[in-house]
Coordinates of C-alpha atoms in Angstrom, one line a residue:
Chain A
X4 CA 49.1 139.5 75.2
X5 CA 48.8 138.9 79.0
X6 CA 47.0 135.6 78.5
X7 CA 49.5 132.7 79.4
X8 CA 47.6 130.0 77.8
X9 CA 47.7 131.8 74.3
X10 CA 51.5 131.8 74.5
X11 CA 53.4 128.7 73.1
X12 CA 55.0 126.8 76.0
X13 CA 58.6 126.8 76.3
X14 CA 61.1 125.3 78.7
X15 CA 63.1 127.9 80.3
X16 CA 65.6 126.2 82.6
X17 CA 66.2 122.7 83.9
X18 CA 65.4 121.8 87.6
X19 CA 66.8 118.3 88.5
X20 CA 70.0 117.8 86.3
X21 CA 72.4 115.0 85.9
X22 CA 76.2 115.5 85.2
X23 CA 78.4 114.2 82.3
X24 CA 78.2 110.9 80.6
X25 CA 81.3 109.4 78.9
X26 CA 81.4 106.6 76.5
X27 CA 83.8 104.6 74.1
X28 CA 83.9 101.8 71.8
X29 CA 86.0 98.8 72.8
X30 CA 86.6 95.4 71.3
X31 CA 83.2 93.8 72.0
X32 CA 80.9 96.8 71.9
X33 CA 80.4 100.0 73.8
X34 CA 81.1 101.0 77.4
X35 CA 79.4 103.9 79.1
X36 CA 79.7 105.5 82.5
X37 CA 78.0 108.1 84.5
X38 CA 77.6 109.0 88.0
X39 CA 74.4 108.6 89.9
X40 CA 73.8 112.1 91.1
X41 CA 70.9 114.4 90.5
X42 CA 71.7 118.1 91.4
X43 CA 68.8 120.6 92.1
X44 CA 70.8 124.0 91.2
X45 CA 73.8 123.7 93.2
X46 CA 72.4 121.2 95.8
X47 CA 73.4 117.6 95.4
X48 CA 69.8 116.6 95.9
X49 CA 69.5 112.9 94.7
X50 CA 72.3 110.6 95.1
X51 CA 70.8 107.3 93.4
X52 CA 69.5 108.3 90.0
X53 CA 70.3 105.8 87.2
X54 CA 71.1 107.8 84.0
X55 CA 72.3 104.6 81.9
X56 CA 69.3 102.6 80.5
X57 CA 69.3 99.7 78.0
X58 CA 66.9 100.3 75.0
X59 CA 65.6 97.3 73.3
X60 CA 68.1 94.5 72.3
X61 CA 70.7 96.5 70.8
X62 CA 71.3 99.8 72.4
X63 CA 72.3 101.8 75.6
X64 CA 71.2 105.3 76.3
X65 CA 73.0 107.6 78.9
X66 CA 71.7 111.1 79.4
X67 CA 72.8 114.3 81.2
X68 CA 70.6 117.4 81.9
X69 CA 67.0 117.4 83.1
X70 CA 66.0 114.2 84.7
X71 CA 62.4 114.7 84.1
X72 CA 62.9 115.1 80.4
X73 CA 65.2 112.1 80.3
X74 CA 62.3 110.0 81.9
X75 CA 59.9 111.2 79.1
X76 CA 62.3 110.2 76.6
X77 CA 62.6 106.7 78.1
X78 CA 58.7 106.6 77.7
X79 CA 58.8 107.7 74.0
X80 CA 61.5 104.9 73.5
X81 CA 59.5 102.5 75.3
X82 CA 56.5 103.0 73.1
X83 CA 58.9 102.9 69.9
X84 CA 60.5 99.6 71.0
X85 CA 57.1 98.2 71.9
X86 CA 55.7 98.8 68.3
X87 CA 58.8 97.5 66.9
X88 CA 58.3 94.3 68.8
X89 CA 54.6 94.1 67.8
X90 CA 55.5 93.7 64.2
X91 CA 57.0 90.4 65.2
X92 CA 58.9 90.2 62.0
X93 CA 62.3 89.1 63.4
X94 CA 63.6 92.5 62.8
X95 CA 64.7 94.9 65.6
X96 CA 65.6 98.5 65.9
X97 CA 69.5 98.9 65.9
X98 CA 71.4 101.8 67.5
X99 CA 71.6 103.8 64.3
X100 CA 67.8 103.8 64.1
X101 CA 67.2 104.7 67.8
X102 CA 69.8 107.6 67.5
X103 CA 68.1 108.9 64.4
X104 CA 64.7 108.8 66.2
X105 CA 66.1 110.7 69.2
X106 CA 67.8 113.3 66.9
X107 CA 64.3 114.0 65.1
X108 CA 62.8 114.2 68.6
X109 CA 65.3 116.8 70.0
X110 CA 65.5 118.8 66.8
X111 CA 61.7 119.1 66.3
X112 CA 61.3 120.2 70.0
X113 CA 64.2 122.8 69.5
X114 CA 62.3 124.2 66.5
X115 CA 59.3 124.8 68.7
X116 CA 61.5 126.6 71.3
X117 CA 60.7 123.9 73.6
X118 CA 63.7 121.6 74.0
X119 CA 64.1 118.6 76.0
X120 CA 66.8 119.8 78.1
X121 CA 69.2 116.8 77.7
X122 CA 72.4 115.8 76.1
X123 CA 72.0 112.0 75.0
X124 CA 74.5 109.3 74.3
X125 CA 73.4 106.3 72.3
X126 CA 75.5 103.4 72.0
X127 CA 75.0 99.9 70.7
X128 CA 76.0 96.7 68.7
X129 CA 74.0 95.1 66.1
X130 CA 75.3 92.2 63.7
X131 CA 78.7 92.9 64.9
X132 CA 78.6 96.6 64.0
X133 CA 79.4 99.0 66.8
X134 CA 77.8 102.3 66.9
X135 CA 78.2 105.2 69.3
X136 CA 76.6 108.6 68.7
X137 CA 75.5 111.8 70.7
X138 CA 72.4 114.2 70.5
X139 CA 72.4 117.7 72.0
X140 CA 69.4 119.5 73.2
X141 CA 69.4 121.5 70.0
X142 CA 69.4 118.5 67.8
X143 CA 73.1 118.4 66.8
X144 CA 74.2 115.0 66.4
X145 CA 77.2 113.1 65.6
X146 CA 79.0 109.6 65.8
X147 CA 82.5 108.9 67.0
X148 CA 84.7 106.3 68.6
X149 CA 84.3 108.0 71.9
X150 CA 81.8 110.7 73.1
X151 CA 81.0 112.7 76.2
X152 CA 78.3 115.3 77.4
X153 CA 78.7 118.5 79.3
X154 CA 81.9 119.0 81.0
X155 CA 83.2 115.5 79.7
X156 CA 83.6 117.1 76.5
X157 CA 86.4 119.3 77.9
X158 CA 87.9 117.0 80.5
X159 CA 87.4 113.5 79.4
X160 CA 87.8 113.7 75.6
X161 CA 91.4 115.1 75.5
X162 CA 92.2 111.9 77.7
X163 CA 90.4 109.6 75.3
X164 CA 91.9 111.2 72.1
X165 CA 95.3 110.3 73.6
X166 CA 94.6 106.9 74.9
X167 CA 91.8 105.4 73.1
X168 CA 92.6 102.8 70.4
X169 CA 90.8 100.2 68.5
X170 CA 90.2 97.0 70.2
X171 CA 90.6 97.9 73.9
X172 CA 89.8 94.8 76.1
X173 CA 87.0 95.2 78.5
X174 CA 89.4 96.0 81.5
X175 CA 91.3 98.5 79.5
X176 CA 88.0 100.2 78.6
X177 CA 86.9 100.3 82.2
X178 CA 90.3 101.6 83.3
X179 CA 90.1 104.4 80.6
X180 CA 86.5 105.3 81.7
X181 CA 87.4 105.2 85.4
X182 CA 90.4 107.7 84.7
X183 CA 87.9 110.0 82.8
X184 CA 85.3 109.7 85.7
X185 CA 88.0 110.5 88.3
X186 CA 89.0 113.7 86.5
X187 CA 85.4 114.6 86.4
X188 CA 85.0 113.9 90.1
X189 CA 87.8 116.2 90.9
X190 CA 86.9 119.0 88.4
X191 CA 83.1 118.9 88.0
X192 CA 81.3 120.7 90.9
X193 CA 78.1 118.7 90.3
X194 CA 79.7 115.3 90.3
X195 CA 79.3 112.6 92.9
X196 CA 81.6 109.7 93.9
X197 CA 79.1 107.0 93.0
X198 CA 79.6 105.9 89.4
X199 CA 77.8 103.4 87.3
X200 CA 79.3 101.7 84.2
X201 CA 77.4 99.8 81.6
X202 CA 78.3 97.7 78.6
X203 CA 76.5 96.6 75.6
X204 CA 77.7 93.8 73.4
X205 CA 76.2 91.4 70.7
X206 CA 74.9 89.3 73.7
X207 CA 73.0 92.2 75.4
X208 CA 73.3 95.0 77.8
X209 CA 74.5 95.0 81.3
X210 CA 74.4 97.9 83.9
X211 CA 76.7 97.2 86.7
X212 CA 76.0 98.1 90.3
X213 CA 77.3 101.6 91.4
X214 CA 80.8 101.8 93.0
X215 CA 83.3 104.6 94.3
X216 CA 86.3 105.7 92.8
X217 CA 89.6 106.0 95.0
X218 CA 90.7 109.5 95.1
X219 CA 94.0 111.1 96.0
X220 CA 94.3 114.0 98.7
X221 CA 97.9 113.2 100.0
X222 CA 99.1 116.8 99.5
X223 CA 102.1 117.8 101.4
X224 CA 100.3 121.2 102.2
X225 CA 97.7 119.2 104.0
X226 CA 99.9 117.2 106.0
X227 CA 101.8 120.2 107.4
X228 CA 99.1 122.8 107.2
X229 CA 101.0 125.4 109.1
X230 CA 104.3 125.2 107.1
X231 CA 104.5 128.2 104.7
X232 CA 101.0 129.0 105.6
X233 CA 101.6 132.8 105.9
X234 CA 101.0 134.3 102.6
X235 CA 100.0 131.1 101.0
X236 CA 96.7 130.3 99.2
Chain B
X12 CA 52.5 144.2 103.9
X13 CA 51.8 142.7 100.4
X14 CA 48.6 140.6 100.8
X15 CA 48.8 139.9 97.1
X16 CA 52.0 138.1 97.3
X17 CA 51.6 134.5 96.3
X18 CA 50.7 132.0 99.3
X19 CA 53.9 130.2 99.4
X20 CA 54.2 127.5 102.0
X21 CA 57.8 127.9 103.5
X22 CA 57.5 124.3 104.1
X23 CA 59.2 121.2 105.7
X24 CA 57.7 117.9 104.4
X25 CA 59.1 114.5 105.2
X26 CA 58.1 111.0 104.0
X27 CA 59.9 107.8 105.5
X28 CA 59.5 104.1 104.9
X29 CA 59.8 101.7 107.9
X30 CA 59.2 98.1 108.3
X31 CA 55.5 98.2 108.2
X32 CA 54.8 101.0 105.7
X33 CA 55.4 104.6 105.5
X34 CA 55.2 107.6 107.8
X35 CA 54.6 111.0 106.5
X36 CA 55.2 114.2 108.3
X37 CA 54.8 118.1 107.7
X38 CA 54.7 121.5 109.4
X39 CA 51.5 123.7 109.3
X40 CA 52.7 127.3 108.2
X41 CA 51.3 129.0 105.2
X42 CA 53.1 132.3 104.5
X43 CA 52.2 135.2 102.4
X44 CA 55.5 137.0 102.1
X45 CA 56.3 137.7 105.8
X46 CA 52.9 137.3 107.1
X47 CA 51.8 133.8 108.3
X48 CA 48.4 133.4 106.5
X49 CA 47.4 129.9 108.2
X50 CA 49.1 128.5 111.0
X51 CA 47.1 125.4 111.1
X52 CA 47.4 124.2 107.3
X53 CA 47.1 120.5 106.6
X54 CA 49.8 119.8 104.1
X55 CA 49.3 116.1 104.1
X56 CA 46.6 115.4 101.7
X57 CA 44.8 112.2 101.2
X58 CA 44.5 110.9 97.6
X59 CA 42.9 107.4 98.1
X60 CA 42.6 105.0 101.3
X61 CA 46.0 104.1 101.1
X62 CA 48.0 106.8 99.4
X63 CA 48.7 110.3 100.8
X64 CA 50.7 113.2 99.5
X65 CA 52.8 115.9 101.2
X66 CA 52.5 119.5 99.5
X67 CA 55.2 122.2 99.2
X68 CA 55.6 125.2 97.1
X69 CA 52.7 127.2 95.9
X70 CA 49.6 126.3 98.2
X71 CA 47.3 126.7 95.1
X72 CA 49.3 124.8 92.7
X73 CA 49.8 121.9 95.1
X74 CA 46.1 121.9 96.1
X75 CA 44.9 121.8 92.5
X76 CA 47.3 119.1 91.6
X77 CA 46.1 116.9 94.4
X78 CA 42.4 117.4 93.5
X79 CA 43.0 116.4 89.9
X80 CA 45.0 113.3 91.0
X81 CA 42.3 112.4 93.6
X82 CA 39.7 112.7 90.9
X83 CA 41.6 110.5 88.3
X84 CA 42.5 108.0 91.1
X85 CA 39.0 107.6 92.1
X86 CA 37.9 106.7 88.5
X87 CA 41.0 104.4 88.2
X88 CA 40.0 102.8 91.4
X89 CA 36.5 102.0 90.1
X90 CA 37.7 100.8 86.9
X91 CA 40.4 98.7 88.3
X92 CA 38.2 97.2 91.1
X93 CA 40.8 97.2 93.7
X94 CA 42.8 100.0 95.4
X95 CA 45.2 102.0 93.2
X96 CA 49.0 101.2 93.8
X97 CA 51.3 104.0 95.0
X98 CA 53.3 103.9 91.8
X99 CA 50.1 104.8 89.8
X100 CA 49.3 107.6 92.0
X101 CA 53.0 108.9 92.0
X102 CA 53.0 108.7 88.3
X103 CA 49.7 110.7 87.9
X104 CA 51.3 113.3 90.2
X105 CA 54.3 113.2 87.8
X106 CA 52.1 113.5 84.6
X107 CA 50.5 116.6 85.7
X108 CA 53.7 118.2 87.2
X109 CA 55.7 117.5 84.1
X110 CA 53.2 118.5 81.5
X111 CA 52.6 121.7 83.2
X112 CA 56.1 122.4 84.3
X113 CA 56.1 125.9 83.1
X114 CA 53.0 126.8 85.1
X115 CA 53.5 124.9 88.3
X116 CA 55.7 125.6 91.2
X117 CA 55.2 122.7 93.7
X118 CA 57.2 119.9 95.0
X119 CA 55.5 116.9 96.3
X120 CA 56.1 113.8 98.3
X121 CA 53.8 110.8 97.6
X122 CA 53.7 108.0 100.2
X123 CA 51.4 105.1 100.7
X124 CA 51.1 101.3 100.9
X125 CA 50.0 98.8 98.5
X126 CA 49.8 94.9 98.4
X127 CA 52.3 94.5 95.8
X128 CA 55.2 96.5 96.9
X129 CA 54.4 97.3 100.5
X130 CA 55.2 100.9 101.7
X131 CA 56.7 103.2 99.1
X132 CA 57.8 106.8 99.0
X133 CA 58.1 108.9 95.7
X134 CA 59.6 112.2 95.3
X135 CA 58.2 114.6 92.6
X136 CA 60.2 117.8 92.8
X137 CA 59.9 120.8 90.5
X138 CA 60.0 119.9 86.9
X139 CA 58.3 116.5 87.2
X140 CA 61.0 114.2 87.9
X141 CA 59.9 111.0 89.6
X142 CA 62.3 109.2 92.0
X143 CA 61.4 106.4 94.3
X144 CA 63.5 106.9 97.5
X145 CA 63.7 105.1 101.0
X146 CA 63.1 108.5 102.5
X147 CA 62.1 111.9 101.0
X148 CA 62.5 115.6 102.2
X149 CA 61.1 118.5 100.5
X150 CA 60.1 122.1 100.9
X151 CA 62.3 125.1 101.5
X152 CA 62.9 124.0 105.3
X153 CA 64.2 120.6 104.0
X154 CA 67.8 122.4 103.5
X155 CA 68.5 122.0 107.1
X156 CA 67.6 118.3 107.1
X157 CA 70.0 117.0 104.3
X158 CA 72.8 116.7 106.9
X159 CA 70.7 115.2 109.6
X160 CA 69.2 112.5 107.3
X161 CA 72.5 111.6 105.7
X162 CA 73.8 110.8 109.2
X163 CA 70.9 109.4 111.2
X164 CA 68.9 107.6 108.4
X165 CA 69.0 103.7 108.4
X166 CA 66.8 101.3 106.6
X167 CA 64.1 99.0 108.2
X168 CA 63.2 101.1 111.2
X169 CA 60.4 100.5 113.5
X170 CA 57.4 102.7 113.5
X171 CA 58.5 104.4 116.8
X172 CA 62.1 105.0 115.6

């Protein structure tokens, strides 16, 4: 009863976590965005963690949640892609297949009460077919034209539901993602103003260098803080 | 006085890269609850000739992880025929930290020099994340240093700086 080695291992809580990832389908493929912060509880401990990674030739993976588990998932996928390449048969795993593999991993870990504490977004293009899917830490998975993890589901997706349409250009897609990331920056406590955007098209994946978003703070109450201060919040 | 309280280190550890390699620093206090069990601890531990690790968190956990990593690195060096790289050392630390995350409570900073990448610092916090950084701070005392480093750090410093 008191022997810890006899008890099955289980992950109880995450330590270093990444915040939301947002992604959408556009004319040429998939666009994905995430900030580069790694929080340690409420402390923003790491400011340069890359949470968007290309997988094989056709896919992009974005993750929020425990970073060590994300790094482990990248190792699993590395092995998967390696074995796929070793067949040397001209075939390569597409985003649909990788998404399915990830779903199986996440669900099976959940069944053992030892989940990988991540929400994953898998997007890609193969033979002109665009694919965008999500897997949660309990193995829930689905596919859609636009997806988000964590708080992004509540803050970004309503914007996307309103403003997304088929055949967005690259510039329109980036603008839309920036709009979503700005809202997340304002309203998500664990967000940091260092954003990365990545795209994947038939030609391949590109992860762009990090940049900062412009934010608005010109409120009249800040310009004249003493005016109406008494009794105000 | 609870002498059976776990020996936690109440630590500040720092690892910094500079233009010739890396510099590691640590305080020397090990506390058991409120009592200072050892005021002269050595929290910077050698793994190989060219790689050291700064230990924080549980004294026992960090010591046993260091011992295992030193053991594996020793064998790896013999097999490889040349000094192990800092990346390999850091990844071994990560492997142990990650696979035993439910049992361990230790944050480590791995620092060293190899001929391929020069001086490198890798942070391996609780949970087993591995993150290469130009400088790393850790331990409970590091909370006070985040602001300082954000303001004072710059790359490519001299050893004296």
